[in-house]
PDB file of C-alpha atoms in Angstrom:
ATOM      1  CA  MET B  27       0.108   0.067   0.114  1.00  0.00           C
ATOM      2  CA  ALA B  28       1.270   3.517  -1.345  1.00  0.00           C
ATOM      3  CA  ALA B  29       2.453   5.929   1.489  1.00  0.00           C
ATOM      4  CA  ALA B  30       0.545   8.757   2.140  1.00  0.00           C
ATOM      5  CA  ARG B  31       1.892  11.877   1.208  1.00  0.00           C
ATOM      6  CA  ARG B  32       2.063  14.102   4.864  1.00  0.00           C
ATOM      7  CA  ASN B  33       2.650  18.371   4.623  1.00  0.00           C
ATOM      8  CA  VAL B  34       4.359  20.183   6.396  1.00  0.00           C
ATOM      9  CA  ARG B  35       4.715  24.105   7.362  1.00  0.00           C
ATOM     10  CA  LEU B  36       8.881  24.217   9.381  1.00  0.00           C
ATOM     11  CA  GLU B  37       9.907  27.723  11.407  1.00  0.00           C
ATOM     12  CA  ILE B  38      13.273  28.013  10.041  1.00  0.00           C
ATOM     13  CA  GLY B  39      15.162  30.949  10.944  1.00  0.00           C
ATOM     14  CA  GLY B  40      12.129  33.829  10.270  1.00  0.00           C
ATOM     15  CA  GLY B  41      11.002  32.299   7.472  1.00  0.00           C
ATOM     16  CA  ARG B  42       9.244  29.018   6.064  1.00  0.00           C
ATOM     17  CA  LEU B  43       9.747  25.667   4.549  1.00  0.00           C
ATOM     18  CA  GLU B  44       7.308  24.041   1.941  1.00  0.00           C
ATOM     19  CA  ALA B  45       8.039  20.049   3.165  1.00  0.00           C
ATOM     20  CA  ALA B  46       6.083  16.832   3.436  1.00  0.00           C
ATOM     21  CA  TRP B  47       6.030  13.371   5.179  1.00  0.00           C
ATOM     22  CA  TRP B  48       5.481   9.761   3.528  1.00  0.00           C
ATOM     23  CA  GLY B  49       5.541   6.145   6.131  1.00  0.00           C
ATOM     24  CA  PRO B  50       6.239   6.274  10.365  1.00  0.00           C
ATOM     25  CA  GLU B  51       7.083   8.622  12.121  1.00  0.00           C
ATOM     26  CA  PRO B  52       9.944   9.214  13.367  1.00  0.00           C
ATOM     27  CA  GLU B  53       9.429   7.794  16.631  1.00  0.00           C
ATOM     28  CA  ALA B  54       8.476   4.498  14.386  1.00  0.00           C
ATOM     29  CA  ALA B  55      11.037   4.047  11.846  1.00  0.00           C
ATOM     30  CA  PRO B  56      14.283   5.464  11.217  1.00  0.00           C
ATOM     31  CA  THR B  57      13.618   8.329   7.995  1.00  0.00           C
ATOM     32  CA  MET B  58      15.271   8.842   5.446  1.00  0.00           C
ATOM     33  CA  VAL B  59      15.679  12.660   4.805  1.00  0.00           C
ATOM     34  CA  LEU B  60      15.161  13.846   0.723  1.00  0.00           C
ATOM     35  CA  LEU B  61      17.639  16.979  -0.072  1.00  0.00           C
ATOM     36  CA  HIS B  62      17.207  17.848  -3.708  1.00  0.00           C
ATOM     37  CA  GLU B  63      18.771  18.739  -6.702  1.00  0.00           C
ATOM     38  CA  GLY B  64      20.247  22.365  -7.756  1.00  0.00           C
ATOM     39  CA  LEU B  65      16.503  23.035  -9.284  1.00  0.00           C
ATOM     40  CA  GLY B  66      14.711  20.689  -7.002  1.00  0.00           C
ATOM     41  CA  SER B  67      12.339  20.054  -5.093  1.00  0.00           C
ATOM     42  CA  VAL B  68       9.543  18.175  -2.982  1.00  0.00           C
ATOM     43  CA  SER B  69       7.261  18.045  -5.702  1.00  0.00           C
ATOM     44  CA  LEU B  70       9.785  17.325  -7.954  1.00  0.00           C
ATOM     45  CA  TRP B  71      10.716  13.658  -6.444  1.00  0.00           C
ATOM     46  CA  ARG B  72       7.919  12.937  -7.819  1.00  0.00           C
ATOM     47  CA  ASP B  73       6.699   9.770  -6.841  1.00  0.00           C
ATOM     48  CA  PHE B  74       9.982   8.879  -4.932  1.00  0.00           C
ATOM     49  CA  PRO B  75       9.769   9.253  -1.685  1.00  0.00           C
ATOM     50  CA  GLU B  76       6.286   6.639  -1.449  1.00  0.00           C
ATOM     51  CA  ARG B  77       8.515   4.165  -3.533  1.00  0.00           C
ATOM     52  CA  LEU B  78      11.230   4.125  -1.293  1.00  0.00           C
ATOM     53  CA  ALA B  79       9.293   3.847   2.157  1.00  0.00           C
ATOM     54  CA  ALA B  80       7.535   0.983   0.598  1.00  0.00           C
ATOM     55  CA  ALA B  81      10.562  -1.036  -0.257  1.00  0.00           C
ATOM     56  CA  THR B  82      12.808   0.484   3.262  1.00  0.00           C
ATOM     57  CA  GLY B  83       9.831   0.301   5.896  1.00  0.00           C
ATOM     58  CA  LEU B  84      10.791   3.725   6.781  1.00  0.00           C
ATOM     59  CA  GLY B  85       9.268   7.238   6.782  1.00  0.00           C
ATOM     60  CA  VAL B  86      10.236  10.550   4.340  1.00  0.00           C
ATOM     61  CA  PHE B  87      10.962  13.703   4.874  1.00  0.00           C
ATOM     62  CA  ALA B  88      11.859  15.723   2.424  1.00  0.00           C
ATOM     63  CA  TYR B  89      11.991  19.074   2.507  1.00  0.00           C
ATOM     64  CA  SER B  90      12.042  22.463  -0.489  1.00  0.00           C
ATOM     65  CA  ARG B  91      15.219  24.931   0.759  1.00  0.00           C
ATOM     66  CA  PHE B  92      14.544  28.319   0.194  1.00  0.00           C
ATOM     67  CA  GLY B  93      14.462  29.722  -2.997  1.00  0.00           C
ATOM     68  CA  TYR B  94      12.385  26.844  -4.036  1.00  0.00           C
ATOM     69  CA  GLY B  95       9.760  24.928  -4.414  1.00  0.00           C
ATOM     70  CA  GLN B  96       6.868  26.617  -2.321  1.00  0.00           C
ATOM     71  CA  SER B  97       9.515  28.186   0.125  1.00  0.00           C
ATOM     72  CA  ASP B  98      10.155  31.811   1.476  1.00  0.00           C
ATOM     73  CA  PRO B  99      12.496  33.227  -0.671  1.00  0.00           C
ATOM     74  CA  ALA B 100      16.377  33.004  -0.033  1.00  0.00           C
ATOM     75  CA  ALA B 101      18.580  36.298  -1.110  1.00  0.00           C
ATOM     76  CA  LEU B 102      20.368  36.739  -4.518  1.00  0.00           C
ATOM     77  CA  PRO B 103      22.888  36.299  -5.568  1.00  0.00           C
ATOM     78  CA  ARG B 104      23.906  33.003  -3.863  1.00  0.00           C
ATOM     79  CA  PRO B 105      26.775  33.248  -2.177  1.00  0.00           C
ATOM     80  CA  LEU B 106      29.618  31.201  -3.454  1.00  0.00           C
ATOM     81  CA  THR B 107      29.599  29.077  -0.090  1.00  0.00           C
ATOM     82  CA  TYR B 108      25.365  28.221  -0.684  1.00  0.00           C
ATOM     83  CA  MET B 109      26.177  24.618  -0.586  1.00  0.00           C
ATOM     84  CA  HIS B 110      27.885  24.598   2.852  1.00  0.00           C
ATOM     85  CA  GLU B 111      25.785  26.849   4.308  1.00  0.00           C
ATOM     86  CA  GLU B 112      23.487  24.873   3.716  1.00  0.00           C
ATOM     87  CA  ALA B 113      24.971  21.545   5.205  1.00  0.00           C
ATOM     88  CA  ARG B 114      26.624  23.799   8.124  1.00  0.00           C
ATOM     89  CA  GLU B 115      23.568  25.900   9.224  1.00  0.00           C
ATOM     90  CA  VAL B 116      19.571  25.217   8.134  1.00  0.00           C
ATOM     91  CA  LEU B 117      20.357  21.234   7.729  1.00  0.00           C
ATOM     92  CA  PRO B 118      20.622  21.379  11.230  1.00  0.00           C
ATOM     93  CA  ARG B 119      17.338  23.098  12.170  1.00  0.00           C
ATOM     94  CA  VAL B 120      15.875  21.418  10.152  1.00  0.00           C
ATOM     95  CA  LEU B 121      16.492  17.842  11.466  1.00  0.00           C
ATOM     96  CA  ASP B 122      15.144  19.547  14.327  1.00  0.00           C
ATOM     97  CA  ALA B 123      12.625  21.403  14.065  1.00  0.00           C
ATOM     98  CA  ALA B 124      10.943  17.852  12.121  1.00  0.00           C
ATOM     99  CA  GLY B 125      12.060  15.645  15.097  1.00  0.00           C
ATOM    100  CA  VAL B 126      14.270  13.370  13.321  1.00  0.00           C
ATOM    101  CA  ARG B 127      15.839  11.003  15.743  1.00  0.00           C
ATOM    102  CA  ARG B 128      18.011   8.704  13.404  1.00  0.00           C
ATOM    103  CA  CYS B 129      18.508   8.974   9.569  1.00  0.00           C
ATOM    104  CA  VAL B 130      20.088   8.764   6.440  1.00  0.00           C
ATOM    105  CA  LEU B 131      20.884  11.513   4.440  1.00  0.00           C
ATOM    106  CA  LEU B 132      19.970  10.878   0.633  1.00  0.00           C
ATOM    107  CA  GLY B 133      21.489  13.731  -1.730  1.00  0.00           C
ATOM    108  CA  HIS B 134      20.626  13.990  -4.845  1.00  0.00           C
ATOM    109  CA  SER B 135      23.325  16.237  -7.091  1.00  0.00           C
ATOM    110  CA  ASP B 136      23.571  19.558  -4.887  1.00  0.00           C
ATOM    111  CA  GLY B 137      21.796  17.977  -2.509  1.00  0.00           C
ATOM    112  CA  GLY B 138      24.471  15.039  -2.251  1.00  0.00           C
ATOM    113  CA  SER B 139      27.422  17.402  -2.381  1.00  0.00           C
ATOM    114  CA  ILE B 140      25.058  18.734   0.603  1.00  0.00           C
ATOM    115  CA  ALA B 141      24.769  16.475   3.129  1.00  0.00           C
ATOM    116  CA  ALA B 142      28.690  15.040   1.994  1.00  0.00           C
ATOM    117  CA  ILE B 143      29.473  17.938   3.563  1.00  0.00           C
ATOM    118  CA  HIS B 144      27.026  18.446   6.635  1.00  0.00           C
ATOM    119  CA  ALA B 145      28.555  14.624   7.378  1.00  0.00           C
ATOM    120  CA  GLY B 146      32.423  15.545   7.069  1.00  0.00           C
ATOM    121  CA  SER B 147      31.613  18.771   8.474  1.00  0.00           C
ATOM    122  CA  PHE B 148      29.294  17.837  12.151  1.00  0.00           C
ATOM    123  CA  GLN B 149      29.500  14.589  13.937  1.00  0.00           C
ATOM    124  CA  ASP B 150      25.513  14.438  14.055  1.00  0.00           C
ATOM    125  CA  THR B 151      24.862  10.840  16.145  1.00  0.00           C
ATOM    126  CA  ARG B 152      21.184  11.187  13.712  1.00  0.00           C
ATOM    127  CA  VAL B 153      22.795  10.663  10.641  1.00  0.00           C
ATOM    128  CA  ARG B 154      23.877   6.924  11.213  1.00  0.00           C
ATOM    129  CA  GLY B 155      24.528   7.422   6.834  1.00  0.00           C
ATOM    130  CA  LEU B 156      24.799   8.535   3.620  1.00  0.00           C
ATOM    131  CA  VAL B 157      23.316   8.295   0.249  1.00  0.00           C
ATOM    132  CA  LEU B 158      24.439  10.672  -2.494  1.00  0.00           C
ATOM    133  CA  LEU B 159      22.706  10.735  -6.204  1.00  0.00           C
ATOM    134  CA  ALA B 160      24.667  11.672  -8.733  1.00  0.00           C
ATOM    135  CA  PRO B 161      26.577  13.595  -5.895  1.00  0.00           C
ATOM    136  CA  HIS B 162      29.299  17.001  -6.956  1.00  0.00           C
ATOM    137  CA  PHE B 163      32.637  17.336  -5.480  1.00  0.00           C
ATOM    138  CA  PHE B 164      34.706  18.913  -7.885  1.00  0.00           C
ATOM    139  CA  VAL B 165      33.761  21.051 -10.630  1.00  0.00           C
ATOM    140  CA  GLU B 166      34.130  19.609 -14.132  1.00  0.00           C
ATOM    141  CA  GLU B 167      34.625  21.280 -17.441  1.00  0.00           C
ATOM    142  CA  ALA B 168      31.436  18.784 -19.488  1.00  0.00           C
ATOM    143  CA  GLY B 169      29.548  19.937 -15.963  1.00  0.00           C
ATOM    144  CA  LEU B 170      30.159  23.655 -17.129  1.00  0.00           C
ATOM    145  CA  ALA B 171      29.377  23.239 -20.664  1.00  0.00           C
ATOM    146  CA  ALA B 172      25.947  21.440 -19.484  1.00  0.00           C
ATOM    147  CA  ILE B 173      24.567  24.098 -16.821  1.00  0.00           C
ATOM    148  CA  ARG B 174      25.496  26.846 -19.516  1.00  0.00           C
ATOM    149  CA  ALA B 175      23.065  24.912 -21.957  1.00  0.00           C
ATOM    150  CA  ALA B 176      20.485  24.769 -18.573  1.00  0.00           C
ATOM    151  CA  LYS B 177      21.477  28.847 -19.401  1.00  0.00           C
ATOM    152  CA  GLN B 178      20.394  28.668 -22.996  1.00  0.00           C
ATOM    153  CA  ALA B 179      16.962  26.324 -22.609  1.00  0.00           C
ATOM    154  CA  PHE B 180      16.168  28.113 -19.777  1.00  0.00           C
ATOM    155  CA  GLU B 181      15.949  31.935 -21.760  1.00  0.00           C
ATOM    156  CA  THR B 182      15.293  30.662 -24.585  1.00  0.00           C
ATOM    157  CA  GLY B 183      13.240  27.364 -24.565  1.00  0.00           C
ATOM    158  CA  ASP B 184      10.810  25.820 -21.993  1.00  0.00           C
ATOM    159  CA  LEU B 185      12.147  25.201 -19.135  1.00  0.00           C
ATOM    160  CA  ARG B 186      11.466  28.055 -17.422  1.00  0.00           C
ATOM    161  CA  ALA B 187       7.823  26.767 -18.356  1.00  0.00           C
ATOM    162  CA  ARG B 188       8.506  23.919 -16.954  1.00  0.00           C
ATOM    163  CA  LEU B 189      10.459  24.853 -13.570  1.00  0.00           C
ATOM    164  CA  ALA B 190       7.520  26.781 -12.594  1.00  0.00           C
ATOM    165  CA  ARG B 191       5.265  24.465 -12.131  1.00  0.00           C
ATOM    166  CA  HIS B 192       7.014  22.998  -9.236  1.00  0.00           C
ATOM    167  CA  HIS B 193       8.226  26.550  -8.814  1.00  0.00           C
ATOM    168  CA  ARG B 194       6.720  30.256  -6.964  1.00  0.00           C
ATOM    169  CA  ASP B 195       9.679  31.478  -8.519  1.00  0.00           C
ATOM    170  CA  PRO B 196      10.960  30.064 -10.794  1.00  0.00           C
ATOM    171  CA  ASP B 197      13.625  32.487 -12.334  1.00  0.00           C
ATOM    172  CA  LEU B 198      14.958  32.987  -8.374  1.00  0.00           C
ATOM    173  CA  ALA B 199      15.234  28.820  -8.189  1.00  0.00           C
ATOM    174  CA  PHE B 200      17.173  29.118 -11.604  1.00  0.00           C
ATOM    175  CA  ARG B 201      19.181  31.527 -11.094  1.00  0.00           C
ATOM    176  CA  GLY B 202      20.676  30.876  -7.803  1.00  0.00           C
ATOM    177  CA  TRP B 203      21.930  28.267  -9.510  1.00  0.00           C
ATOM    178  CA  ASN B 204      22.970  28.837 -12.369  1.00  0.00           C
ATOM    179  CA  GLY B 205      24.315  32.447 -11.559  1.00  0.00           C
ATOM    180  CA  ALA B 206      26.687  30.855  -8.582  1.00  0.00           C
ATOM    181  CA  TRP B 207      28.046  27.344 -10.829  1.00  0.00           C
ATOM    182  CA  LEU B 208      28.716  29.383 -13.661  1.00  0.00           C
ATOM    183  CA  ASP B 209      30.396  32.438 -11.346  1.00  0.00           C
ATOM    184  CA  PRO B 210      34.351  32.700 -12.217  1.00  0.00           C
ATOM    185  CA  GLY B 211      34.274  31.971  -8.357  1.00  0.00           C
ATOM    186  CA  PHE B 212      33.109  28.804  -8.104  1.00  0.00           C
ATOM    187  CA  PRO B 213      35.961  26.263  -9.049  1.00  0.00           C
ATOM    188  CA  ARG B 214      38.488  27.726  -6.460  1.00  0.00           C
ATOM    189  CA  ALA B 215      35.627  28.036  -3.673  1.00  0.00           C
ATOM    190  CA  PHE B 216      33.970  24.181  -4.608  1.00  0.00           C
ATOM    191  CA  ASP B 217      36.702  21.536  -3.423  1.00  0.00           C
ATOM    192  CA  LEU B 218      35.054  19.356  -1.479  1.00  0.00           C
ATOM    193  CA  GLN B 219      37.708  16.535  -0.813  1.00  0.00           C
ATOM    194  CA  PRO B 220      38.155  17.637   2.937  1.00  0.00           C
ATOM    195  CA  ASP B 221      34.553  16.803   3.593  1.00  0.00           C
ATOM    196  CA  ILE B 222      35.216  13.334   2.012  1.00  0.00           C
ATOM    197  CA  ALA B 223      37.630  12.929   4.207  1.00  0.00           C
ATOM    198  CA  HIS B 224      36.123  13.602   7.727  1.00  0.00           C
ATOM    199  CA  ILE B 225      33.228  11.254   6.964  1.00  0.00           C
ATOM    200  CA  ARG B 226      32.014   9.241   9.824  1.00  0.00           C
ATOM    201  CA  VAL B 227      29.327   6.858   8.812  1.00  0.00           C
ATOM    202  CA  PRO B 228      29.186   4.515   5.603  1.00  0.00           C
ATOM    203  CA  VAL B 229      28.246   6.290   2.520  1.00  0.00           C
ATOM    204  CA  LEU B 230      26.413   4.471  -0.739  1.00  0.00           C
ATOM    205  CA  ALA B 231      27.127   6.367  -3.956  1.00  0.00           C
ATOM    206  CA  ILE B 232      25.699   6.173  -7.576  1.00  0.00           C
ATOM    207  CA  GLN B 233      26.708   7.477 -10.507  1.00  0.00           C
ATOM    208  CA  GLY B 234      25.121   7.073 -14.120  1.00  0.00           C
ATOM    209  CA  GLU B 235      27.660   6.752 -16.616  1.00  0.00           C
ATOM    210  CA  ALA B 236      26.025   8.772 -18.998  1.00  0.00           C
ATOM    211  CA  ASP B 237      25.398  12.340 -16.700  1.00  0.00           C
ATOM    212  CA  PRO B 238      26.641  15.391 -18.731  1.00  0.00           C
ATOM    213  CA  TYR B 239      26.648  17.120 -14.911  1.00  0.00           C
ATOM    214  CA  GLY B 240      29.550  14.697 -13.548  1.00  0.00           C
ATOM    215  CA  THR B 241      32.048  11.982 -14.466  1.00  0.00           C
ATOM    216  CA  VAL B 242      32.436   8.572 -12.592  1.00  0.00           C
ATOM    217  CA  GLU B 243      35.338  10.352 -11.219  1.00  0.00           C
ATOM    218  CA  GLN B 244      33.278  12.412  -8.628  1.00  0.00           C
ATOM    219  CA  LEU B 245      32.303   8.427  -7.608  1.00  0.00           C
ATOM    220  CA  ARG B 246      36.643   7.835  -7.803  1.00  0.00           C
ATOM    221  CA  LEU B 247      37.143  10.743  -5.955  1.00  0.00           C
ATOM    222  CA  LEU B 248      35.029   9.408  -2.636  1.00  0.00           C
ATOM    223  CA  GLU B 249      36.475   6.193  -2.812  1.00  0.00           C
ATOM    224  CA  ARG B 250      40.152   7.146  -2.671  1.00  0.00           C
ATOM    225  CA  GLU B 251      39.910   9.905  -0.599  1.00  0.00           C
ATOM    226  CA  ALA B 252      36.970   9.248   1.696  1.00  0.00           C
ATOM    227  CA  TYR B 253      38.049   6.783   5.426  1.00  0.00           C
ATOM    228  CA  CYS B 254      34.387   5.393   5.796  1.00  0.00           C
ATOM    229  CA  PRO B 255      33.131   2.761   4.409  1.00  0.00           C
ATOM    230  CA  VAL B 256      32.159   3.468   0.286  1.00  0.00           C
ATOM    231  CA  ASP B 257      28.801   1.204  -1.698  1.00  0.00           C
ATOM    232  CA  GLY B 258      29.399   2.648  -5.578  1.00  0.00           C
ATOM    233  CA  LEU B 259      27.372   1.604  -8.111  1.00  0.00           C
ATOM    234  CA  VAL B 260      27.571   3.353 -11.766  1.00  0.00           C
ATOM    235  CA  LEU B 261      24.868   2.738 -13.733  1.00  0.00           C
ATOM    236  CA  PRO B 262      25.266   1.874 -17.506  1.00  0.00           C
ATOM    237  CA  GLY B 263      23.525   4.303 -19.866  1.00  0.00           C
ATOM    238  CA  VAL B 264      21.715   6.401 -16.688  1.00  0.00           C
ATOM    239  CA  GLY B 265      22.730  10.115 -16.308  1.00  0.00           C
ATOM    240  CA  HIS B 266      21.666  12.143 -13.784  1.00  0.00           C
ATOM    241  CA  ASN B 267      18.560  11.823 -12.383  1.00  0.00           C
ATOM    242  CA  PRO B 268      18.727   7.930 -11.202  1.00  0.00           C
ATOM    243  CA  HIS B 269      15.949   7.337  -9.303  1.00  0.00           C
ATOM    244  CA  GLN B 270      13.886   7.859 -12.265  1.00  0.00           C
ATOM    245  CA  ASP B 271      16.528   6.426 -15.372  1.00  0.00           C
ATOM    246  CA  ALA B 272      16.523   3.000 -13.114  1.00  0.00           C
ATOM    247  CA  PRO B 273      14.537   3.121 -10.369  1.00  0.00           C
ATOM    248  CA  GLU B 274      14.118   0.306  -9.443  1.00  0.00           C
ATOM    249  CA  ALA B 275      18.118  -0.762  -9.164  1.00  0.00           C
ATOM    250  CA  VAL B 276      17.911   2.381  -6.906  1.00  0.00           C
ATOM    251  CA  LEU B 277      15.130   1.335  -4.782  1.00  0.00           C
ATOM    252  CA  ALA B 278      16.939  -2.069  -4.367  1.00  0.00           C
ATOM    253  CA  ALA B 279      20.176  -0.518  -3.881  1.00  0.00           C
ATOM    254  CA  VAL B 280      18.330   1.663  -1.029  1.00  0.00           C
ATOM    255  CA  SER B 281      16.605  -0.609  -0.076  1.00  0.00           C
ATOM    256  CA  GLU B 282      20.610  -3.422   1.066  1.00  0.00           C
ATOM    257  CA  PHE B 283      21.888  -1.074   2.493  1.00  0.00           C
ATOM    258  CA  THR B 284      19.201   0.879   5.114  1.00  0.00           C
ATOM    259  CA  GLY B 285      18.170  -3.022   6.234  1.00  0.00           C
ATOM    260  CA  ARG B 286      22.183  -3.719   6.160  1.00  0.00           C
ATOM    261  CA  LEU B 287      23.073  -0.840   8.062  1.00  0.00           C
ATOM    262  CA  PHE B 288      19.732  -0.105  10.210  1.00  0.00           C
ATOM    263  CA  GLY B 289      20.052  -3.882  10.460  1.00  0.00           C
ATOM    264  CA  LEU B 290      22.960  -4.185  11.967  1.00  0.00           C
ATOM    265  CA  HIS B 291      23.216  -1.619  14.394  1.00  0.00           C
ATOM    266  CA  GLU B 292      19.878  -1.112  15.724  1.00  0.00           C
ATOM    267  CA  PRO B 293      16.106  -2.799  15.691  1.00  0.00           C
ATOM    268  CA  GLY B 294      15.241  -2.835  12.226  1.00  0.00           C
ATOM    269  CA  PRO B 295      12.347  -0.220  11.082  1.00  0.00           C
ATOM    270  CA  ALA B 296       9.502  -3.500  11.084  1.00  0.00           C
ATOM    271  CA  ASN B 297       9.986  -3.373  14.736  1.00  0.00           C
ATOM    272  CA  ALA B 298      12.225  -0.249  15.489  1.00  0.00           C
ATOM    273  CA  GLN B 299      10.859   0.923  18.883  1.00  0.00           C
TER     274      GLN B 299
END
C-alpha cells in the first residue's frame, strides 16, 4: 500500500519551508531525509518518496530549500559557499524542527554535496549513513558546459515553463543555482575533498555513466579520499537522475544499504521502538 503524503510547513530562522512526510513517523522508524538537486523541490521528487518508503520500511522526509518549491525566497546572488551554508547552518535546524531522531541523508546532485558536507562537518549522531545520487565534489568542465546549456534552455526554451509548475519563483530558483555555478570563482570555492575526508558514516554513492553534469571521477574521488565504508554503484546508460532513469536498481540498492545499516546497529524498521 502506497504511503500517503503528509504536508507540513517548518519555521526555520524566521522563514517557512515547504516539507512533506511519507511512511512511519520518526518515533516509529528511522527516517530517510531527501535533499533535492539544484533545481529541485518536494514535488520534483515525484513518486520516488512513496516508493522509497515502501521499499525500505523507513519514514521519508523531504523539504524544499529556501528559494525553491513553495518555500520562502532566498536572497540573490547566492554565495559561492551556498551548499556549505545549507549543510552547516540550515540542515541541522531542519532536522531539529522535523523531529528527526535517526536518519540517512539521501541527496541528489547539489543535495548529495550538501549531505557530504554535513556529514564531514559534524558528528551528528542522528545521521547513520549517506545515500548520494550523482553528487558533486569538484567542478568538471563537462558539467559547466551542461550548466551553460541549461541557461540557454531557460532563456530561450521551455525550461522556465517546466520549472514554473514546481517553483513559486522559477527565476529565483534557476538563477540562484546557475549564477553560482557559472561564477568564475566557483571552481576555487567548491572543493569537497576536505569534507569527504572527515565523513565517518557508511556511504552508498550512485553515479550514472551518461550523466552530463558529472563523470564517474566524482565517485572515484569519494572512494579514494573517504575513510568511511563506501559502496559505489555505476549505472550504464543512466543520466543525471538515477532514481528516475533506473528506479528499480536505485530502490534495490538503497533498500539493501539501509537494511544492512540499521539491521547491524539497531532494531530494523519493522520492529523499531
